[in-house]
Each structure stands twice: as C-alpha cells, then as structure tokens.
Coordinates of C-alpha atoms in Angstrom, one line a residue:
M9 CA 14.0 27.4 -3.3
E10 CA 13.6 25.3 -6.4
G11 CA 11.2 22.4 -6.0
N12 CA 9.9 23.6 -2.7
M13 CA 6.1 23.6 -3.0
K14 CA 5.5 24.8 0.6
L15 CA 3.8 28.1 0.2
A16 CA 2.7 30.7 2.8
M17 CA -0.8 29.5 3.5
V18 CA -3.5 30.9 5.7
E19 CA -4.4 29.1 8.9
D20 CA -6.3 25.8 8.5
A21 CA -5.9 25.5 4.7
V22 CA -5.0 22.7 2.4
E23 CA -3.1 23.0 -0.9
Y24 CA -3.2 20.5 -3.7
H25 CA -1.1 20.2 -6.9
L26 CA -1.8 18.1 -9.9
F27 CA 1.0 17.5 -12.4
L28 CA 1.2 15.7 -15.8
I29 CA 3.8 13.0 -15.7
P30 CA 6.6 13.6 -18.3
D31 CA 5.6 12.4 -21.7
K32 CA 7.1 13.6 -24.9
A33 CA 3.9 13.0 -26.7
R34 CA 2.3 15.8 -24.7
D35 CA 5.3 18.2 -24.9
T36 CA 3.8 21.2 -26.6
D37 CA 4.2 24.9 -26.5
E38 CA 0.7 25.4 -25.0
P39 CA 0.6 23.6 -21.7
K40 CA -2.1 26.0 -20.4
E41 CA -4.7 24.8 -22.9
I42 CA -4.0 21.2 -22.1
L43 CA -4.2 21.8 -18.3
Q44 CA -7.4 23.9 -18.7
K45 CA -9.0 20.9 -20.5
Y46 CA -8.0 18.6 -17.7
I47 CA -9.5 21.0 -15.1
E48 CA -12.8 21.0 -17.0
R49 CA -12.8 17.2 -17.3
I50 CA -12.0 16.7 -13.6
M51 CA -14.5 19.2 -12.3
T52 CA -17.2 17.8 -14.6
Q53 CA -16.5 14.2 -13.7
F54 CA -16.5 14.7 -10.0
A55 CA -19.4 17.3 -10.0
P56 CA -21.9 14.7 -8.6
I57 CA -20.1 14.6 -5.3
L58 CA -18.7 18.1 -5.3
V59 CA -21.9 20.0 -6.1
P60 CA -24.1 19.0 -3.1
Y61 CA -21.2 19.0 -0.6
I62 CA -21.5 21.7 2.1
W63 CA -18.1 23.2 2.7
Q64 CA -17.1 24.9 5.9
N65 CA -15.3 27.9 4.2
Q66 CA -14.2 27.3 0.6
P67 CA -15.1 24.6 -2.0
F68 CA -12.6 22.4 -3.8
N69 CA -11.3 24.3 -6.8
L70 CA -8.6 24.0 -9.5
K71 CA -6.9 26.6 -11.6
Y72 CA -3.9 26.8 -13.9
K73 CA -0.6 27.6 -12.4
P74 CA 2.3 28.6 -14.7
A75 CA 5.8 27.2 -14.4
K76 CA 8.0 29.0 -12.0
G77 CA 11.4 28.3 -10.3
G78 CA 11.9 24.8 -11.7
V79 CA 8.3 23.7 -10.9
P80 CA 6.5 22.9 -14.1
A81 CA 3.1 24.3 -15.0
H82 CA 0.3 22.4 -13.2
M83 CA -3.2 22.5 -11.8
Y84 CA -3.4 24.1 -8.3
G85 CA -6.0 24.6 -5.7
M86 CA -6.3 25.8 -2.1
T87 CA -9.2 25.3 0.3
K88 CA -9.7 26.9 3.7
F89 CA -11.4 24.3 5.8
G90 CA -11.5 26.1 9.1
D91 CA -12.9 24.1 12.0
N92 CA -14.1 21.2 9.9
I93 CA -11.2 18.8 9.5
E94 CA -13.4 16.5 7.4
D95 CA -13.3 18.9 4.5
E96 CA -9.5 18.3 4.4
W97 CA -9.9 14.5 4.4
F98 CA -12.7 14.7 1.8
I99 CA -10.3 16.6 -0.5
V100 CA -7.7 13.8 0.1
Y101 CA -10.3 11.3 -1.1
V102 CA -11.1 13.4 -4.1
I103 CA -7.4 13.8 -5.0
K104 CA -6.8 10.1 -4.7
Q105 CA -9.8 9.3 -6.9
I106 CA -8.6 11.9 -9.5
T107 CA -5.2 10.2 -9.9
K108 CA -7.0 6.9 -10.1
A109 CA -9.3 8.2 -12.9
F110 CA -6.5 10.0 -14.7
P111 CA -3.4 7.7 -14.5
E112 CA -1.3 10.4 -16.3
L113 CA -1.6 12.7 -13.3
V114 CA 0.6 12.9 -10.2
A115 CA -0.7 14.8 -7.2
R116 CA 0.6 16.1 -3.9
I117 CA -1.2 17.6 -1.0
E118 CA -0.1 19.5 2.1
D119 CA -1.6 21.8 4.7
N120 CA -0.2 24.4 7.2
D121 CA 1.3 21.5 9.2
G122 CA 3.3 20.3 6.1
E123 CA 3.1 16.7 5.0
F124 CA 0.0 15.8 7.1
L125 CA -0.3 12.5 5.4
L126 CA 3.0 11.4 7.0
I127 CA 1.8 12.8 10.3
E128 CA -1.2 10.5 10.0
A129 CA 1.0 7.5 9.4
A130 CA 3.7 8.5 11.8
D131 CA 3.7 5.1 13.6
F132 CA 4.7 3.3 10.5
L133 CA 7.2 5.6 8.8
P134 CA 10.7 4.3 8.1
K135 CA 13.4 5.7 10.4
W136 CA 15.1 7.7 7.7
L137 CA 12.1 9.8 6.9
D138 CA 11.8 13.0 8.9
P139 CA 10.6 16.6 8.2
D140 CA 14.1 17.6 7.0
N141 CA 14.2 15.3 4.0
S142 CA 10.5 14.7 3.2
A143 CA 10.2 17.6 0.8
N144 CA 8.9 16.5 -2.6
R145 CA 8.7 12.8 -1.7
V146 CA 5.0 12.2 -1.0
F147 CA 2.6 11.9 -4.0
F148 CA -0.5 10.2 -5.2
H149 CA -0.3 8.2 -8.5
H150 CA -2.7 5.7 -9.9
G151 CA -4.8 6.2 -6.7
E152 CA -1.9 4.9 -4.5
L153 CA 0.3 6.8 -2.0
C154 CA 3.9 7.0 -3.2
I155 CA 7.0 7.9 -1.1
I156 CA 10.3 8.4 -3.0
P157 CA 12.9 6.6 -0.8
V158 CA 16.5 7.7 0.1
P159 CA 19.3 5.4 -1.0
R160 CA 21.2 3.7 1.8
K161 CA 24.8 4.6 2.3
S162 CA 25.9 1.1 1.3
E163 CA 24.1 1.1 -2.0
R164 CA 23.9 3.4 -5.0
I165 CA 20.8 3.6 -7.1
P166 CA 21.3 5.9 -10.2
W167 CA 17.7 7.1 -10.3
L168 CA 17.5 8.0 -6.6
P169 CA 19.0 11.4 -5.6
T170 CA 20.7 11.5 -2.2
T171 CA 19.2 14.9 -1.4
P172 CA 15.5 15.8 -1.5
P173 CA 14.4 15.7 -5.2
T174 CA 13.0 18.6 -7.1
I175 CA 9.5 18.4 -8.4
Q176 CA 10.7 17.5 -11.9
Q177 CA 13.0 14.8 -10.6
A178 CA 10.2 13.4 -8.5
L179 CA 7.9 13.3 -11.5
D180 CA 10.6 11.5 -13.6
I181 CA 11.1 8.9 -10.8
I182 CA 7.4 8.2 -10.4
S183 CA 6.9 7.9 -14.1
A184 CA 9.9 5.5 -14.6
H185 CA 9.6 3.5 -11.4
P186 CA 6.0 3.5 -10.2
E187 CA 6.2 0.2 -8.3
A188 CA 9.5 1.0 -6.5
V189 CA 8.1 4.1 -4.9
L190 CA 4.8 2.7 -3.5
A191 CA 4.4 3.4 0.2
S192 CA 4.2 0.3 2.5
E193 CA 0.9 -1.3 3.3
P194 CA 0.8 0.0 6.9
I195 CA 1.3 3.6 5.6
Q196 CA -1.3 3.2 2.9
A197 CA -3.8 1.7 5.4
A198 CA -3.3 4.6 7.9
V199 CA -4.2 7.1 5.2
D200 CA -7.1 5.0 3.8
R201 CA -8.5 4.6 7.3
R202 CA -9.1 8.4 7.4
I203 CA -10.9 8.5 4.1
R204 CA -12.8 5.2 4.5
G205 CA -16.5 5.4 3.7
Y206 CA -16.4 8.2 1.1
P207 CA -18.5 9.2 -0.8
E208 CA -21.3 7.6 1.3
K209 CA -19.7 9.2 4.4
I210 CA -20.8 12.6 3.1
E211 CA -24.4 11.9 4.0
A212 CA -23.4 10.7 7.5
S213 CA -21.7 14.1 8.1
L214 CA -24.9 16.0 7.6
H215 CA -27.5 17.0 10.1
R216 CA -31.1 18.2 9.3
A217 CA -32.8 20.3 11.8
H218 CA -36.1 22.4 11.9
C219 CA -35.5 26.1 11.9
F220 CA -38.1 28.9 12.3
L221 CA -36.8 31.3 9.5
P222 CA -37.8 34.2 7.4
A223 CA -39.3 33.1 4.1
G224 CA -36.5 34.8 2.2
I225 CA -33.8 32.7 3.9
V226 CA -35.8 29.5 3.2
A227 CA -36.0 30.5 -0.5
V228 CA -32.3 31.2 -0.7
L229 CA -31.3 28.0 1.0
K230 CA -33.5 26.0 -1.5
Q231 CA -31.4 27.4 -4.3
R232 CA -28.0 27.8 -2.5
P233 CA -27.8 25.2 0.3
R234 CA -24.1 25.8 0.7
L235 CA -24.7 29.4 1.9
V236 CA -25.7 28.0 5.3
S237 CA -22.0 27.7 6.1
A238 CA -21.3 31.4 5.3
A239 CA -24.3 32.4 7.5
V240 CA -23.2 30.2 10.4
Q241 CA -19.6 31.5 10.2
A242 CA -20.9 35.1 10.1
F243 CA -22.9 34.5 13.3
Y244 CA -20.2 32.4 15.0
L245 CA -17.5 35.1 14.3
R246 CA -19.7 38.1 14.9
D247 CA -18.4 41.3 16.5
P248 CA -20.2 44.4 17.9
I249 CA -20.0 46.1 14.6
D250 CA -21.8 43.2 12.9
L251 CA -24.5 43.2 15.5
R252 CA -25.3 46.8 14.8
A253 CA -27.0 45.6 11.6
C254 CA -29.1 43.3 13.6
R255 CA -30.7 45.8 15.9
V256 CA -33.4 46.4 13.3
F257 CA -33.6 43.8 10.5
K258 CA -33.9 45.3 7.0
T259 CA -33.6 42.3 4.8
F260 CA -35.1 39.4 6.7
L261 CA -38.1 40.6 8.7
P262 CA -39.1 38.4 11.7
E263 CA -42.8 38.6 10.9
T264 CA -42.2 36.5 7.7
R265 CA -40.9 33.5 9.6
I266 CA -42.0 30.0 8.7
M267 CA -40.9 26.6 9.7
A268 CA -38.3 24.9 7.4
S269 CA -35.9 22.0 7.4
V270 CA -32.3 23.1 7.0
T271 CA -29.3 20.9 6.2
F272 CA -26.1 21.6 8.1
T273 CA -22.9 19.7 8.5
K274 CA -22.5 18.4 12.0
C275 CA -19.7 20.9 12.5
L276 CA -21.9 23.8 11.5
Y277 CA -24.8 22.6 13.6
A278 CA -22.6 22.3 16.7
Q279 CA -21.2 25.7 16.2
L280 CA -24.6 27.3 15.9
L281 CA -26.3 25.3 18.7
Q282 CA -23.5 25.8 21.3
Q283 CA -23.5 29.6 20.9
K284 CA -25.2 31.4 23.8
F285 CA -26.9 34.5 22.4
V286 CA -29.8 36.9 23.4
P287 CA -31.2 38.9 20.5
D288 CA -31.7 42.7 20.7
R289 CA -35.3 43.5 21.8
R290 CA -35.5 45.9 18.8
S291 CA -34.9 43.1 16.3
G292 CA -38.3 41.5 16.8
Y293 CA -36.7 38.0 17.2
G294 CA -38.2 37.0 20.5
L295 CA -38.0 33.4 21.7
P296 CA -40.6 31.2 23.4
P297 CA -39.8 29.8 26.9
P298 CA -37.3 26.9 26.9
S299 CA -40.1 24.5 27.8
H300 CA -41.8 25.2 24.5
P301 CA -41.7 22.1 22.2
Q302 CA -40.3 24.2 19.3
F303 CA -37.9 26.3 21.4
R304 CA -34.8 24.8 19.6
A305 CA -36.2 25.5 16.1
H306 CA -36.9 29.1 17.1
E307 CA -33.5 29.5 18.6
L308 CA -31.7 28.0 15.6
G309 CA -33.7 30.1 13.2
M310 CA -33.0 33.3 15.2
K311 CA -29.2 32.7 15.1
L312 CA -29.2 31.7 11.4
A313 CA -31.3 34.8 10.5
H314 CA -28.7 37.0 12.3
G315 CA -26.0 35.4 10.2
F316 CA -27.8 36.1 7.0
E317 CA -28.5 39.7 8.0
I318 CA -24.9 40.2 8.8
L319 CA -23.8 38.9 5.4
C320 CA -26.3 41.2 3.6
S321 CA -25.3 44.2 5.6
K322 CA -21.7 44.0 4.3
C323 CA -22.7 44.8 0.7
S324 CA -24.8 47.5 -1.0
P325 CA -28.2 46.4 -2.3
H326 CA -27.3 48.2 -5.5
F327 CA -24.1 46.3 -6.2
S328 CA -22.7 46.2 -9.7
D329 CA -24.5 44.0 -12.2
S330 CA -21.2 43.4 -14.0
R331 CA -20.5 40.5 -11.7
K332 CA -23.8 38.7 -12.6
S333 CA -22.4 36.8 -15.6
L334 CA -24.8 34.5 -17.4
V335 CA -23.7 30.9 -16.7
T336 CA -25.7 29.4 -19.6
A337 CA -23.9 31.6 -22.1
S338 CA -20.7 29.8 -21.6
P339 CA -19.9 27.2 -24.4
L340 CA -18.8 24.8 -21.6
W341 CA -22.2 24.8 -19.9
A342 CA -23.9 22.4 -22.4
S343 CA -21.1 19.8 -22.0
F344 CA -21.1 20.2 -18.3
L345 CA -24.9 19.7 -18.0
E346 CA -24.7 16.7 -20.3
S347 CA -22.0 15.2 -18.1
L348 CA -24.2 15.7 -15.0
K349 CA -27.0 13.8 -16.6
R350 CA -24.7 10.9 -17.6
N351 CA -23.5 10.7 -14.0
D352 CA -27.0 10.6 -12.6
Y353 CA -26.7 13.9 -10.8
F354 CA -30.5 14.6 -11.1
K355 CA -31.4 11.2 -9.5
G356 CA -34.1 10.5 -12.0
L357 CA -36.1 13.7 -11.3
I358 CA -38.5 14.9 -13.9
E359 CA -37.1 17.9 -15.8
G360 CA -38.8 21.1 -14.9
S361 CA -39.9 19.8 -11.5
A362 CA -39.2 21.9 -8.3
Q363 CA -36.6 19.5 -7.1
Y364 CA -35.0 19.3 -10.5
Q365 CA -34.8 23.1 -10.7
E366 CA -33.2 23.2 -7.2
R367 CA -30.4 20.8 -8.2
L368 CA -30.0 22.7 -11.5
E369 CA -29.5 26.0 -9.7
M370 CA -26.9 24.3 -7.5
A371 CA -25.1 23.0 -10.6
K372 CA -25.1 26.5 -12.1
N373 CA -23.7 28.0 -9.0
Y374 CA -21.0 25.3 -8.8
F375 CA -20.2 25.8 -12.5
Q376 CA -19.7 29.5 -12.0
L377 CA -17.5 29.1 -8.9
S378 CA -15.3 26.3 -10.0
I379 CA -15.2 26.1 -13.8
H380 CA -16.5 29.2 -15.5
R381 CA -14.6 31.8 -13.5
P382 CA -12.5 34.3 -15.5
E383 CA -9.4 35.3 -13.7
S384 CA -10.1 38.9 -14.2
S385 CA -13.6 38.7 -12.6
V386 CA -14.2 39.3 -8.9
A387 CA -16.2 36.6 -7.1
M388 CA -19.4 37.5 -5.5
S389 CA -19.4 37.8 -1.7
P390 CA -22.0 35.6 0.1
G391 CA -24.1 38.7 0.8
E392 CA -24.2 39.7 -2.8
E393 CA -25.1 36.2 -3.8
I394 CA -28.0 36.2 -1.3
L395 CA -29.3 39.5 -2.6
T396 CA -29.0 38.3 -6.2
V397 CA -31.1 35.2 -5.4
L398 CA -33.7 37.3 -3.7
Q399 CA -33.9 39.7 -6.7
T400 CA -33.8 37.2 -9.6
L401 CA -35.7 34.2 -8.2
P402 CA -39.1 35.0 -6.9
F403 CA -40.7 32.7 -4.4
D404 CA -44.2 32.0 -3.2
V405 CA -44.5 32.4 0.6
E406 CA -47.8 30.5 0.8
E407 CA -46.2 27.6 -1.0
L408 CA -43.3 27.6 1.4
K409 CA -45.7 27.6 4.4
K410 CA -47.5 24.5 3.0
E411 CA -44.1 22.8 2.8
G412 CA -43.3 23.9 6.3
A413 CA -46.5 22.2 7.6
A414 CA -45.4 18.8 6.3
L415 CA -41.7 18.7 7.1
P416 CA -39.8 15.4 7.4
P417 CA -38.6 14.6 11.0
E418 CA -35.4 16.3 12.0
D419 CA -32.2 14.2 12.8
D420 CA -31.4 13.1 16.3
D421 CA -28.6 15.1 17.8
Q422 CA -27.6 12.7 20.5
W423 CA -24.2 12.5 18.8
L424 CA -23.5 15.8 20.6
D425 CA -23.6 14.1 24.0
L426 CA -21.1 11.3 23.7
S427 CA -20.5 9.2 26.8
P428 CA -16.8 8.7 27.8
D429 CA -17.0 5.2 26.4
Q430 CA -18.4 6.4 23.1
L431 CA -15.8 9.1 22.9
D432 CA -13.0 6.7 23.6
Q433 CA -14.3 4.3 20.9
L434 CA -14.6 7.2 18.5
L435 CA -11.0 8.1 19.1
Q436 CA -9.9 4.5 18.7
D437 CA -11.7 4.2 15.4
T438 CA -10.1 7.4 14.2
T439 CA -6.6 6.4 15.2
G440 CA -7.1 2.8 14.2
R441 CA -6.5 1.4 17.7
K442 CA -9.3 -1.0 18.3
E443 CA -9.7 -3.6 20.9
S444 CA -9.9 -7.1 19.5
Q445 CA -13.0 -7.9 21.6
P446 CA -15.0 -5.8 24.0
I447 CA -14.2 -6.7 27.6
S448 CA -16.8 -6.2 30.3
Q449 CA -15.7 -4.2 33.4
K450 CA -15.7 -7.3 35.6
E451 CA -13.5 -9.3 33.2
E452 CA -11.2 -6.3 32.8
Q453 CA -10.7 -6.0 36.5
K454 CA -10.3 -9.8 36.8
N455 CA -7.6 -9.9 34.1
Y456 CA -5.9 -6.7 35.2
D457 CA -2.3 -7.2 36.4
V458 CA -0.9 -4.4 38.5
A459 CA 2.6 -5.6 37.8
Q460 CA 2.1 -4.5 34.2
V461 CA 2.1 -0.9 35.3
S462 CA 5.4 -1.2 37.1
D463 CA 7.0 -3.1 34.2
S464 CA 5.8 -0.6 31.6
M465 CA 7.1 2.3 33.6
K466 CA 10.5 0.7 34.0
A467 CA 10.6 -0.1 30.3
F468 CA 9.8 3.5 29.6
I469 CA 12.5 4.9 31.9
S470 CA 15.1 2.5 30.3
K471 CA 14.4 4.0 26.9
V472 CA 16.8 6.6 25.5
S473 CA 15.2 9.9 24.8
T474 CA 16.5 12.4 22.2
H475 CA 15.4 15.9 21.1
K476 CA 12.7 14.2 19.2
G477 CA 11.1 12.7 22.3
A478 CA 11.1 9.3 24.0
E479 CA 10.0 6.1 22.5
L480 CA 7.2 4.5 24.4
P481 CA 7.1 0.7 24.7
R482 CA 3.7 -0.7 23.6
D483 CA 4.2 -3.8 25.6
P484 CA 6.7 -4.5 28.4
S485 CA 7.6 -7.8 26.7
E486 CA 8.7 -5.9 23.6
A487 CA 11.1 -3.7 25.5
P488 CA 12.9 -6.0 28.1
I489 CA 14.9 -4.3 30.8
T490 CA 18.6 -5.2 30.6
F491 CA 21.5 -4.3 32.9
D492 CA 25.0 -4.2 31.4
A493 CA 27.4 -4.6 34.4
D494 CA 30.5 -3.7 32.4
S495 CA 29.0 -0.5 31.1
F496 CA 27.8 0.4 34.6
L497 CA 31.3 -0.2 36.1
N498 CA 33.0 1.7 33.2
Y499 CA 30.6 4.6 33.9
F500 CA 31.7 4.8 37.5
D501 CA 35.3 4.2 36.4
K502 CA 35.1 7.5 34.5
I503 CA 33.6 9.4 37.4
L504 CA 35.8 8.1 40.2
G505 CA 38.9 7.3 38.2
T506 CA 41.2 4.3 38.8
K507 CA 44.6 5.5 37.7
S508 CA 47.2 6.5 40.3
Q509 CA 47.5 10.0 39.0
E510 CA 43.7 10.5 39.2
S511 CA 43.2 8.6 42.5
D512 CA 45.9 9.8 44.8
S513 CA 44.9 9.2 48.3
D514 CA 45.8 12.8 49.2
D515 CA 42.9 14.0 47.0
L516 CA 40.4 12.0 49.0
D517 CA 38.4 13.2 51.9
E518 CA 39.1 11.1 54.9
D519 CA 35.5 11.2 55.9
D520 CA 34.6 9.7 52.6
F521 CA 36.2 6.4 53.6
E522 CA 36.1 6.4 57.4
C523 CA 33.7 3.6 57.3
L524 CA 36.0 1.2 55.5
D525 CA 37.3 -1.7 57.6
S526 CA 41.0 -1.3 58.5
D527 CA 41.7 -4.8 57.0
D528 CA 40.3 -3.6 53.7
D529 CA 42.4 -0.5 53.1
L530 CA 42.7 -0.2 49.4
D531 CA 45.9 0.5 47.5
F532 CA 44.7 2.8 44.7
E533 CA 48.0 2.5 42.8
T534 CA 48.0 -1.3 42.5
Q535 CA 44.5 -2.6 43.0
D536 CA 42.2 -0.7 40.5
S537 CA 39.3 -3.1 40.4
E538 CA 39.2 -3.5 44.2
S539 CA 39.3 0.3 44.5
L540 CA 36.2 0.6 42.4
K541 CA 34.4 -2.1 44.3
G542 CA 35.3 -0.5 47.5
A543 CA 34.0 2.9 46.4
L544 CA 30.8 1.3 45.3
G545 CA 30.5 -0.5 48.6
S546 CA 31.0 2.7 50.5
L547 CA 28.4 4.4 48.3
K548 CA 25.9 1.7 49.1
S549 CA 26.7 1.9 52.8
Y550 CA 26.0 5.7 52.8
M551 CA 22.7 5.1 50.9
A552 CA 21.7 2.5 53.5
Q553 CA 22.4 4.9 56.4
M554 CA 20.5 7.7 54.7
D555 CA 17.5 5.4 54.2
Q556 CA 17.5 4.6 57.9
E557 CA 17.6 8.2 58.9
L558 CA 14.9 9.2 56.4
A559 CA 12.7 6.4 57.5
H560 CA 11.8 8.3 60.7
T561 CA 10.9 11.5 58.9
S562 CA 7.5 12.5 57.6
M563 CA 8.9 12.1 54.0
G564 CA 10.0 8.6 54.8
K565 CA 6.7 7.6 56.3
S566 CA 4.9 8.8 53.2
F567 CA 6.4 5.8 51.3
S568 CA 5.1 2.3 51.4
T569 CA 7.8 0.0 52.8
R570 CA 8.6 -3.7 53.3
K571 CA 10.3 -5.4 56.1
Q572 CA 13.8 -6.7 55.6
M573 CA 16.4 -8.2 57.9
K574 CA 19.3 -5.9 58.5
K575 CA 21.8 -8.6 57.8
D576 CA 20.4 -8.6 54.2
L577 CA 21.4 -5.0 53.7
P578 CA 24.7 -4.1 52.1
S579 CA 27.7 -5.0 54.4
Q580 CA 28.6 -2.4 57.0
T581 CA 32.1 -1.0 57.3
A582 CA 34.4 -0.9 60.3
N583 CA 33.1 2.4 61.6
D584 CA 29.5 1.1 61.6
N585 CA 30.2 -0.5 65.0
S586 CA 27.8 1.9 66.6
D587 CA 25.8 1.7 69.7
E588 CA 23.0 0.0 67.9
E589 CA 25.2 -2.8 66.8
D590 CA 26.7 -3.1 70.2
S591 CA 23.3 -3.6 71.7
G592 CA 22.7 -6.7 69.6
A593 CA 20.5 -5.1 66.9
G594 CA 22.4 -6.6 64.0
D595 CA 19.6 -8.9 63.0
C596 CA 16.8 -6.4 63.7
V597 CA 14.0 -6.0 61.2
V598 CA 14.2 -2.8 59.1
E599 CA 11.8 -1.3 56.6
T600 CA 12.9 -0.5 53.1
V601 CA 11.0 1.5 50.5
D602 CA 9.1 -0.8 48.1
V603 CA 9.8 1.0 44.8
D604 CA 7.3 -1.0 42.7
L605 CA 4.5 -0.6 45.2
N606 CA 5.1 3.1 45.5
L607 CA 5.3 3.5 41.8
V608 CA 2.0 1.7 41.2
S609 CA 0.2 3.4 44.1
N610 CA 1.2 6.9 42.9
V611 CA 0.2 6.2 39.3
L612 CA -3.1 4.8 40.3
E613 CA -3.8 7.7 42.7
S614 CA -3.0 10.1 39.9
Y615 CA -5.3 8.1 37.5
S616 CA -8.1 8.1 40.1
S617 CA -7.8 11.9 40.6
Q618 CA -8.5 12.4 36.9
A619 CA -12.1 11.2 37.5
G620 CA -12.3 9.7 34.1
L621 CA -11.0 12.7 32.2
A622 CA -7.8 13.0 30.2
G623 CA -4.6 13.5 32.2
P624 CA -0.9 12.7 32.4
A625 CA -1.4 9.3 34.1
S626 CA -3.9 7.9 31.6
N627 CA -2.1 9.4 28.6
L628 CA 1.2 7.8 29.6
L629 CA -0.3 4.5 30.4
H630 CA -2.4 4.4 27.2
S631 CA 0.6 5.2 25.2
M632 CA 2.3 2.1 26.7
G633 CA -0.7 -0.1 26.0
V634 CA -1.8 -0.3 29.6
R635 CA -5.6 0.2 30.1
L636 CA -6.8 0.6 33.7
P637 CA -10.4 -0.2 34.8
D638 CA -12.6 2.5 36.1
N639 CA -12.3 3.3 39.8
A640 CA -15.9 2.4 40.8
D641 CA -15.6 2.7 44.5
H642 CA -13.5 5.9 44.5
I643 CA -11.2 4.6 47.2
P644 CA -7.8 6.3 47.1
Q645 CA -5.4 3.9 45.6
G646 CA -2.7 4.8 48.1
S647 CA -4.8 3.5 51.0
Q648 CA -5.2 0.0 49.6

C-alpha cells in the first residue's frame, strides 16, 4: 500500500528511515548521489559513539533506498537487536541527534511491534490516536518528536488529511507546519526518559570481567572488541552440531590460555554467565574447583572460547581473499580518518602507540562495515573475520602474558542480584513512576488505609470496559462512584416491562408474587410505577430470604458478616408470616455479608500468598495506585 512503511521484519529488529524534506533547491535528477553524501557525513560525524559501541547482533547502518510506491528515495537501515533492548533505544537516541544535527532531515523509526514510541508514551496519547490511524504520523524533526494530528469533525484544516497521510504528504506537512505537529510535552518526556543519559550511558551498560582465554582470542578482541557479541551468541544458541567442533579444538588450543580483561555488555555477560555448561573431556578445557579464586574467570573463558571455536568452524580456513578489500584504498578513508581526529576519537593517544593502533583498527572495521561497503560485495562472516585477524595481524604471546599479569580490577557484578526493592525501583525509573519521597516500612503501615483498597476496587468495577480493555482509576478520588436512579429504574423497566400488553397478569407466575401483601395487589394496567417498585421489592425480599438460607451453609460461613437487626432488612411481604415471625423473632439479630470486609480480606490474602512476587493482586492494585506494605508477620489476612 502506498505510504505504508511497515515492512516484513525479522523478530526483534528495528527499522529507521531518513528523508530529505521537500525543497526545490535540492530537486535534481540524481537523488542517489545526494543521499550517499548524507550517509557518509552522518556515519562520519557520529563515528565516535558508534565505533566503540558493542552491538548485540547488528550495528547501526544506513544505505540508499530508491523511490518505490509513492515513497521517495531515502536513507534506510535495519538493526537486529535480539535480547538487548538498549540497542534499540540507543538507535532512537542516534536518530534524534541526527535530525538535530541535520535540520533538513525527517526520520521515522519502528520495530516489529510497530510504532513503539507511541507504546512507550501510551499513557499520554490523545484519544483519537490508535493503531488504525497512526500510520505515517510519527516522525523526528529538529530533534523533536512530531505527531501529525487528525482534524476534528467540527473543524476543517486544509493541510491536514482526514485519512492517514502518505509519506510525501507527511513530509510536506512537517516542512510547512513544524510547530503545529510537535508532540505534547508529556509524550516527549516519556520518550526522552528512555534515552536519558546517552552517550554517557553507554559506559554504564558495559561490564569488564577477567577471562582465562587462548592468546589468539585475546589478540582478536584487542583488534575487534565487538566480536565478543558474536562469540557469546554462538555459544548461547549452540546446538549439538556446533558442539561437534568443540570436541577437539583446532583453532584456539587450551594450552595457550592467558588471563585477560574482556569488555561485555551487561546483557552479553549475563547470557554467558547464566549458562550451565560442562565441556567435553576431549577438549582440554578443564575447570578448577568452584572454591578456586579464579573459577569464574576460567569458566567465562571456557564458554567464550567455545563460542569463538564454533564461529571459526563454520567457515573454511582457505576462504576467498576477494572479500578482503583494502580499506585504506578508498578515497573516503582519508576524510573519514580526519573527521575522527577532529571529533577526538583517539582521546589524545600518541600516533603509533598500541592503544592508538587498536582504536585505528576498530575504525577501519567500522568504516568497512558501515560506509565503504559495495552493494555487490558479500560481508565477511564473524568466523572469517576472526581468521583474517589471526592471519594478518601477528601478536606476541609473551607480551600478552605480561599484560595479563597486571590487569585492572574487574567490575562488580552485584547488579545481577537485585533485591525486590531494587528491582521495583528500577522498574519505576524505567516507566517514570517514582515515589515523591521514600517512605519507611513503619510509616507506610501507619499511613496505610484499608478502605482505599475497597474504594479502588469499586471504582474499577464501575468503569466501562471495551474490546480495548478497562480503564484503571489511578486514584479513587479521580473516579467517584455514582448511582443514577433513573437509569437503574429504566433498565429494570426494559426487563420487566410496564405496559399492559407486556405485563398481563396471566403471564406472571403466581409463585413470583405470593409474598405480596393482599392490600398491595398491583394493577399492572393502571399503576406502572407502583408495579415496578413492587417487583423490585419482591426481588429484594427473595434476596433477603436467600441470604438467610445461605448463611447456615459452609459457603455462607466462609464470608465475614456483620450483625444487623431484622427490622432493618427490606420489608417482608404478607406471606412472610412464617413460624419464625409468629414466635416473636421479628427483631432478632441477623448476620449480613460485609461486602467491603470480604473484598479487602480476599485481596489481602491473595497479595500475601504471592510472597513478594508478581501476581494478579499486586498488579491490579499497583495499576490503581494502591501500594500495600509487606506482610512481615505472615499472618493470613482472612484471619485478622
């Protein structure tokens, strides 16, 4: 369909599109050359943060996409982020900064869930915006989030289409009316909250750990740090066929192992650490006892070595040299390198030093993957890249051993063992729901009002649900419970009927009204309102009798009750002159179900049974803004 940018994407992938806003000054017959220059400028300018970034699966990339089906030629990229959702939000940050640095560009971004930016800001979206009409409405321009609105029925705005716009219409609107399409402050804030802290946040997402690795892997990672992700994924997603190559190692021999510091992302480190794996005895990768002070370094190194061996086993050691294109031969390399120096990519390192050469090799690899990549060429597989490094970049094992003897301390991994309170705080920070001030447990229990639970549940039940779900009240005071007597009577009027032809006494069961007093016989043909009241009174009488009967059963005894005088119950009818009434029990004390107490008791019992874990009771209460204190004494709530 024209203008529909939603493409068939692989799972866990994000797509991004960059368009030039309409401008006659740039209308030429060669849009490809113009866009290719923009790609080079963008990738060069943002290289300082893109080059050292360790991607889960694929790096940020841009290529030229020709015009098709009403969508103009533009720059396009797709990145598979796998299990690391932070890759996706880092790309959102990059896209936003690109449109800020290049005001003539308009960008849109989506993943396999569609408009995930709108999902992030779902609590603040206008009522008219839904998945059916959100196509081609959400863009970045000048570093700001834009949402093209829909004109109201009562107004006509010439430049706003009543149907979802095409891409070309959207670009025209954003170009002509940039202020009118800016998203509201709450929506902007919801998106900005997810990308807050970049690019400094990149460093916080890394984890450095000591690993006992073959010297060849240490040398490869010094030149290609990003290959750690491919190795972790190979080990994490291994199958029996992959493990055949690890019975006897051919590329990375265990006797060459040395201690090294490896930089992971926290996602990759968690994936590698949490895997339970026992190596084949024939591999030579034995482990010391768990009590050994370096057991974790040996275990991590063993797992990582298996990943590298699996990668290399998937390609021939004599793969074609045609893929080894010389990066420095490209005319763009000189300008790219100069741009890196201007943006302080080398951090003041002395040219020719070991650290300088490491960063230079990273830049070359990034240049080849993201900028100098002919469309006809076939990209190297990770295994081929590893073998290429081993063949072309000799390394000194003794020098690596010296470095391994003086490693910097590894990072603390206590973030893997979050307490429930820390996890709850992390979720609050992520979703933007923060408590104004931390409240101690004693203060929380002191200020806790049980009635709030009952009020919140009543407010929730009073809400009208649709196929889209129920609206949860955040505060009982925001959703007062009202009772419309007229609507209630009209509802029963439709059910019972008040007209003579619908309420003929012949159609009624005599048993239905045998409890009516003889003096209150209703004339359905002349007294419509009294008929309805009588029917309701009879219904209440039946309900009262049922309550009395159920009170003596095991089901009835399972409910909490309260004492009430019988004369306070709904008036009894003539046929209620039973033996109990004749015996003078008219004013006896009866027990009625306390709805509020039972509701609160059952909710608290359900909450207590969760033992601090997630569950229906806590999820429902938290969505209503009700936060319960921890059940420290483990006393069942129903027994209190």
